[in-house]
mmCIF file of C-alpha atoms in Angstrom:
data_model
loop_
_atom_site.group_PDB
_atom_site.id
_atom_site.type_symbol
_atom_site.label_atom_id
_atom_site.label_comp_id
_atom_site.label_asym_id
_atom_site.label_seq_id
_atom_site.Cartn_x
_atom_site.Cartn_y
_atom_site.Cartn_z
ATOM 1 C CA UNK A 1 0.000 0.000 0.000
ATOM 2 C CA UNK A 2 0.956 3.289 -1.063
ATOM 3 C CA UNK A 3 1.758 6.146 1.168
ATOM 4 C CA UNK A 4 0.301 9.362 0.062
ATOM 5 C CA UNK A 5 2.131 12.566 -0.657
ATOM 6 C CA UNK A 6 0.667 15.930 0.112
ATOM 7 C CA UNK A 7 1.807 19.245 -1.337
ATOM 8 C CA UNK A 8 0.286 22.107 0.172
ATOM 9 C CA UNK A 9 0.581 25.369 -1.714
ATOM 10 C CA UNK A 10 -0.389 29.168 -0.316
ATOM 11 C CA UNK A 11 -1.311 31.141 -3.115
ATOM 12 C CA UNK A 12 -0.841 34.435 -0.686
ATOM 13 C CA UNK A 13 2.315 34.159 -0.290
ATOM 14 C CA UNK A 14 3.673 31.576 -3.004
ATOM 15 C CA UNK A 15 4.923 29.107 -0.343
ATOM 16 C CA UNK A 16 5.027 25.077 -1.591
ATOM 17 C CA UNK A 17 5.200 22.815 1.750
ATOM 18 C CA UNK A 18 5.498 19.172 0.122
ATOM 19 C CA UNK A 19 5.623 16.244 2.749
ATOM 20 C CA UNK A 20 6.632 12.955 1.070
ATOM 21 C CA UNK A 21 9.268 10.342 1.775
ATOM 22 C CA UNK A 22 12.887 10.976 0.657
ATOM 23 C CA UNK A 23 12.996 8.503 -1.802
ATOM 24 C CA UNK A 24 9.773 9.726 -3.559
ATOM 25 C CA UNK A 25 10.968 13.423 -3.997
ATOM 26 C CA UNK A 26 12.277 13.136 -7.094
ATOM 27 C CA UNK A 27 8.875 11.787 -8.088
ATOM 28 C CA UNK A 28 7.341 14.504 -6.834
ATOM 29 C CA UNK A 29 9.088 17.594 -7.942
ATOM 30 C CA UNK A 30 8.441 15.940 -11.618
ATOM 31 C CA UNK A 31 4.810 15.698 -10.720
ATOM 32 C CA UNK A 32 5.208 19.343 -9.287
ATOM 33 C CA UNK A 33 7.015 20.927 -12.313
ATOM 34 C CA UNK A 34 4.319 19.320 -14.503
ATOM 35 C CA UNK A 35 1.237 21.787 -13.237
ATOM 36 C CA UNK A 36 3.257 25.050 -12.060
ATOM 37 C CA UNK A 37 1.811 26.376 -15.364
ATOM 38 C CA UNK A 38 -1.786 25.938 -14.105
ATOM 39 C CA UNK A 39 -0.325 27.349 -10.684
ATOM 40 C CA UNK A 40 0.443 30.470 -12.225
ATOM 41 C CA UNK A 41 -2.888 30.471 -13.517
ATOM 42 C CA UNK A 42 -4.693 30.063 -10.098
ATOM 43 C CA UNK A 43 -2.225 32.926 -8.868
ATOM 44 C CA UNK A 44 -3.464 35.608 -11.283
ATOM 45 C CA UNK A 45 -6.914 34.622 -9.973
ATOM 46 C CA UNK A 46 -6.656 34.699 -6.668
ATOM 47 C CA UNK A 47 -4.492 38.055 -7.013
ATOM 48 C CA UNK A 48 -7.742 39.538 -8.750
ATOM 49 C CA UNK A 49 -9.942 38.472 -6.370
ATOM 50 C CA UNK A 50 -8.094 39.916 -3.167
ATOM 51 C CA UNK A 51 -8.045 43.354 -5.010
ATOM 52 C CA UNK A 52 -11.840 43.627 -4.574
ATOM 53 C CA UNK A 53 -11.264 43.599 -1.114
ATOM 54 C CA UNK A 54 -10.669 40.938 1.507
ATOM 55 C CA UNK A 55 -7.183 39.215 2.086
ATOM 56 C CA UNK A 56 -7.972 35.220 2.264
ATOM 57 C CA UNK A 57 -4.464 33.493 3.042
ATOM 58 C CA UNK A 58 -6.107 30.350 1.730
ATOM 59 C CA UNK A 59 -3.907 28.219 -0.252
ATOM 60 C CA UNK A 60 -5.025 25.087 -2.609
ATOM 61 C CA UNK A 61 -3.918 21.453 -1.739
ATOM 62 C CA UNK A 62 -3.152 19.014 -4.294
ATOM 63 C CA UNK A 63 -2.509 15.222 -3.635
ATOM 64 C CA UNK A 64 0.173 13.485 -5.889
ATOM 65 C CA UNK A 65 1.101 10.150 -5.101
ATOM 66 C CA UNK A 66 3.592 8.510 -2.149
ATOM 67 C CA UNK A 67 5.324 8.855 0.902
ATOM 68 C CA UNK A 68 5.593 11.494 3.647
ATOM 69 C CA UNK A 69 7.652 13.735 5.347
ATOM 70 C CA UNK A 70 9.444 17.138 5.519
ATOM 71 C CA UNK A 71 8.506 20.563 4.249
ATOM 72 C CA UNK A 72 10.147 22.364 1.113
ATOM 73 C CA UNK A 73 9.490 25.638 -0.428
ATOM 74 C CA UNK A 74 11.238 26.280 -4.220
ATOM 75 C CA UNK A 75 14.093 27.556 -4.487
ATOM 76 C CA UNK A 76 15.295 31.184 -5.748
ATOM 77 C CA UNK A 77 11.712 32.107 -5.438
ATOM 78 C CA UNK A 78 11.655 34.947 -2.384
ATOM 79 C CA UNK A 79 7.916 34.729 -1.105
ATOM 80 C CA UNK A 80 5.728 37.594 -1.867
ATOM 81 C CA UNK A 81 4.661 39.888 1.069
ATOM 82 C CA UNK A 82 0.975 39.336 1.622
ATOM 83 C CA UNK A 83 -1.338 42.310 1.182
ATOM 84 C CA UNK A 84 -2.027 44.940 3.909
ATOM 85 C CA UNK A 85 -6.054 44.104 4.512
ATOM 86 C CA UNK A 86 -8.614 46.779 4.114
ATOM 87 C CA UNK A 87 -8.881 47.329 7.574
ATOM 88 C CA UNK A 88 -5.625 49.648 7.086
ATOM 89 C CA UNK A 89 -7.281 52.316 5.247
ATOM 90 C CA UNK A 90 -8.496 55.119 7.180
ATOM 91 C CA UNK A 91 -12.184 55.395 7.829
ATOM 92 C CA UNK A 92 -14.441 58.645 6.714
ATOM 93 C CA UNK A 93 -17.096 60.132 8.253
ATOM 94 C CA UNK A 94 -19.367 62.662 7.308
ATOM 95 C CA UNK A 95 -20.712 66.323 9.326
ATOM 96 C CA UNK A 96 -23.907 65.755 10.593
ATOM 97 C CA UNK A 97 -26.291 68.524 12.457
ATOM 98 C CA UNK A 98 -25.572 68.207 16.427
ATOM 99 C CA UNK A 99 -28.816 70.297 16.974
ATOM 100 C CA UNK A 100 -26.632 73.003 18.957
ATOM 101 C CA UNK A 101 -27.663 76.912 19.049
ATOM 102 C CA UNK A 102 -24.761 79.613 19.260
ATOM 103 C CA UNK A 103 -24.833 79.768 22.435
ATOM 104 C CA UNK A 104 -24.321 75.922 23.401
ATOM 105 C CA UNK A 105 -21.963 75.452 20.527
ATOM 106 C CA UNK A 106 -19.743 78.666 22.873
ATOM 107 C CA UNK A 107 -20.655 76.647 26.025
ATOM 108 C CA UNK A 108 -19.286 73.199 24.306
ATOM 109 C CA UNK A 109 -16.015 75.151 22.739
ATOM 110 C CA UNK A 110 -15.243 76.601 26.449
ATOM 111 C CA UNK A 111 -15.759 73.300 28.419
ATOM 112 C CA UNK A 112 -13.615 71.850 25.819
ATOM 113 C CA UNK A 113 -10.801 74.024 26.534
ATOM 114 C CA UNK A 114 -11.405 74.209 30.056
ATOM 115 C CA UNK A 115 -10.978 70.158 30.197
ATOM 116 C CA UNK A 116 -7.495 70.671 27.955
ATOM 117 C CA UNK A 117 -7.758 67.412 26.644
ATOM 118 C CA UNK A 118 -4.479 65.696 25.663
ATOM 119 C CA UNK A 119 -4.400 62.781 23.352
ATOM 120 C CA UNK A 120 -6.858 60.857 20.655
ATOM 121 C CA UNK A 121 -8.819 59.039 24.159
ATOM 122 C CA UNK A 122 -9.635 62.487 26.070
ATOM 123 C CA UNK A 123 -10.436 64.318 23.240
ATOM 124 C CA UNK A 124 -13.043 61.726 22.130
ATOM 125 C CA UNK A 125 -14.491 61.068 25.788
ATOM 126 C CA UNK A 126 -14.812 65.009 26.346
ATOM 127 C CA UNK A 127 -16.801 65.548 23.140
ATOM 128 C CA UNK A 128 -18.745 62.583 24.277
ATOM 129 C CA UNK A 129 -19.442 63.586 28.001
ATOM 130 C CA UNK A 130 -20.577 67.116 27.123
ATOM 131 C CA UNK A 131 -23.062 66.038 23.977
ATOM 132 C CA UNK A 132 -24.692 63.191 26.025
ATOM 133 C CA UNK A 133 -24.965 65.720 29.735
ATOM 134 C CA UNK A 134 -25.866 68.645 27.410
ATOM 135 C CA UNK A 135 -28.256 67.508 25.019
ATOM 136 C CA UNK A 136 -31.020 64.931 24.761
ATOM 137 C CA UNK A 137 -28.820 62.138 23.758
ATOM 138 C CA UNK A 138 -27.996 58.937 25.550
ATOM 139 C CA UNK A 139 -25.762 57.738 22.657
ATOM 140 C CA UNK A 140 -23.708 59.614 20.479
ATOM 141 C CA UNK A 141 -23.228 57.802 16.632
ATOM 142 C CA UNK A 142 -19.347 57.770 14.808
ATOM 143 C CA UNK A 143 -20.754 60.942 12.786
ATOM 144 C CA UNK A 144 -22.077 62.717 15.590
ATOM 145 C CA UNK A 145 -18.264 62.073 17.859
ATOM 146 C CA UNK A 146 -16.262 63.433 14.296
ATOM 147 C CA UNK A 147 -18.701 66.325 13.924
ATOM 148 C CA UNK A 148 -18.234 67.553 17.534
ATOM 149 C CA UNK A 149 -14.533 67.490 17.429
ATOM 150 C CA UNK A 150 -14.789 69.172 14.005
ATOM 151 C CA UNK A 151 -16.723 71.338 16.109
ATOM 152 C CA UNK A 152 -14.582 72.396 18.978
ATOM 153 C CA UNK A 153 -12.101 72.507 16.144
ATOM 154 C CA UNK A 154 -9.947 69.222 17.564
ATOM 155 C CA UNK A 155 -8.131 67.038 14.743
ATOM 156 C CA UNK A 156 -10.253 63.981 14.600
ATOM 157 C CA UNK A 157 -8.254 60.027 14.760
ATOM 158 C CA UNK A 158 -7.267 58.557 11.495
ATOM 159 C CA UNK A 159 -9.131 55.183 12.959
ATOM 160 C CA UNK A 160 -11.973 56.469 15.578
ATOM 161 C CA UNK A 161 -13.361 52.993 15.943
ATOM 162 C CA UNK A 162 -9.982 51.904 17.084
ATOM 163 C CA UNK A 163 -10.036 55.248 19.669
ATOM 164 C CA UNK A 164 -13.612 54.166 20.856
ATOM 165 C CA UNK A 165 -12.985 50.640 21.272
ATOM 166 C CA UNK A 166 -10.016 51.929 23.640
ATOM 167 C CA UNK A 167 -12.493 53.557 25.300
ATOM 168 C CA UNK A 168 -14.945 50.998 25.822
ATOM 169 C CA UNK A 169 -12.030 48.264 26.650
ATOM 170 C CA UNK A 170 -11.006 50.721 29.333
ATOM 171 C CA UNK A 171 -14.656 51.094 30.417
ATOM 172 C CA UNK A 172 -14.830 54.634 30.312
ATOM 173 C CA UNK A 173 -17.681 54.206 27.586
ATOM 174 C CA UNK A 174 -20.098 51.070 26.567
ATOM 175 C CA UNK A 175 -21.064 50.429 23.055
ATOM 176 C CA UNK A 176 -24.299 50.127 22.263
ATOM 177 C CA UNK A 177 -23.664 48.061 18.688
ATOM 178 C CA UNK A 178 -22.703 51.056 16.473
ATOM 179 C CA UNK A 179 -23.242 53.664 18.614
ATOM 180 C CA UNK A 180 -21.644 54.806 22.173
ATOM 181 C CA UNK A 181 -22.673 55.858 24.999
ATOM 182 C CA UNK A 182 -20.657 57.325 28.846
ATOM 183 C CA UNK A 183 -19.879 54.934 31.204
ATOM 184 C CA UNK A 184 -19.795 56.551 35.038
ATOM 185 C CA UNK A 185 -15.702 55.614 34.835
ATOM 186 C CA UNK A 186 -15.836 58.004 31.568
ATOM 187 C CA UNK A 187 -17.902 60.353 33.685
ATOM 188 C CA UNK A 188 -15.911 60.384 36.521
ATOM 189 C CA UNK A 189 -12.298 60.761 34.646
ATOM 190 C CA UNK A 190 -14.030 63.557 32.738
ATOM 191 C CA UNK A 191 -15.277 65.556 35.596
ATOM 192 C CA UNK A 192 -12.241 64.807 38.176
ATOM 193 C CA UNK A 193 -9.215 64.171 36.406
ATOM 194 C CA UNK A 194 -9.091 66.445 33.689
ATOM 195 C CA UNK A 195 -7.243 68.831 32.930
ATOM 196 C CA UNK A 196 -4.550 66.582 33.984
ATOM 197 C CA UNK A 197 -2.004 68.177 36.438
ATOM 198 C CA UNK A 198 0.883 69.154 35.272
ATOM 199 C CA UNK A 199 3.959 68.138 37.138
ATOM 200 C CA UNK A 200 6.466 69.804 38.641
#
């Protein structure tokens, strides 16, 4: 009975991991050299479909014939980096209205100053604490947290889900799927510890 030889190949990142007995390589690098050509073929595919979007890392498998053993990748071929995902881009947002007259719009742009938030985290939880104890809101949407640091004229993240799941990991807000909303930790940093001290 025949053992069987398996040659797994990652089209990602054009590594070939063959096991097979050493006596059967020869065999199978013959076997191997025979369907490269439809390799390259499955490549070119595969690279098409990751363009539309979503990195896979799934290779193909094909089974050749006998024995079993150690891994080998060809040789002179350096493998290809894999793509960055999508998930690297930056998000966008858009303005939306905050419902704010002048004269809460002044209130919010002196509270923020007041607070002198430092760093991506306190500038997100201070727009957040003032919108949701100022206004009728319990949550505050990714739109609504960019528009009010657009509007106390505060550089908003590159990635503010990444800033808000900071927050929420650090319980200082909860998410309420996509929206968020204060926690009484966000509340209490907010109100107590900021501005921060400087030291001496």
């Amino acid at each position: 009975m025949s053992d069987i030889v398996k040659i797994n190949i990652d089209l990602n990142s054009g590594a070939v991991n063959i096991e097979a007995a050493s006596e059967s390589l020869n065999m199978i690098f013959d076997r191997l050299e025979s369907f490269l050509p439809s390799l390259i073929d499955a490549k070119s595919q595969f690279s098409n479909g990751e363009d539309e979007g979503e990195e896979t890392g799934e290779g193909g498998e094909e089974n050749v014939g006998d024995g079993a053993a150690e891994a080998a990748e060809p040789k002179g071929k350096t493998p290809a980096k894999p793509k960055r995902t999508s998930s690297a881009k930056p998000e966008t947002y858009k303005t939306v209205e905050l419902g704010l007259n002048a004269d809460e719009r002044q209130a919010f742009k002196d509270f923020y100053a007041e607070k002198s938030p430092s760093g991506q985290s306190d500038h997100v939880l201070t727009v957040i604490y003032w919108l949701i104890k100022n206004t009728n809101r319990e949550s505050l949407s990714k739109d609504e947290v960019f528009t009010a640091l657009r509007t106390v004229n505060e550089k908003a993240p590159k990635r503010l889900t990444s800033v808000l799941s900071n927050l929420a990991i650090s319980s200082y807000i909860i998410k309420n799927g996509p929206n968020s909303s204060l926690h009484h930790i966000g509340e209490d940093y907010v109100e107590r510890d900021l501005p921060k001290k400087k030291e001496k």
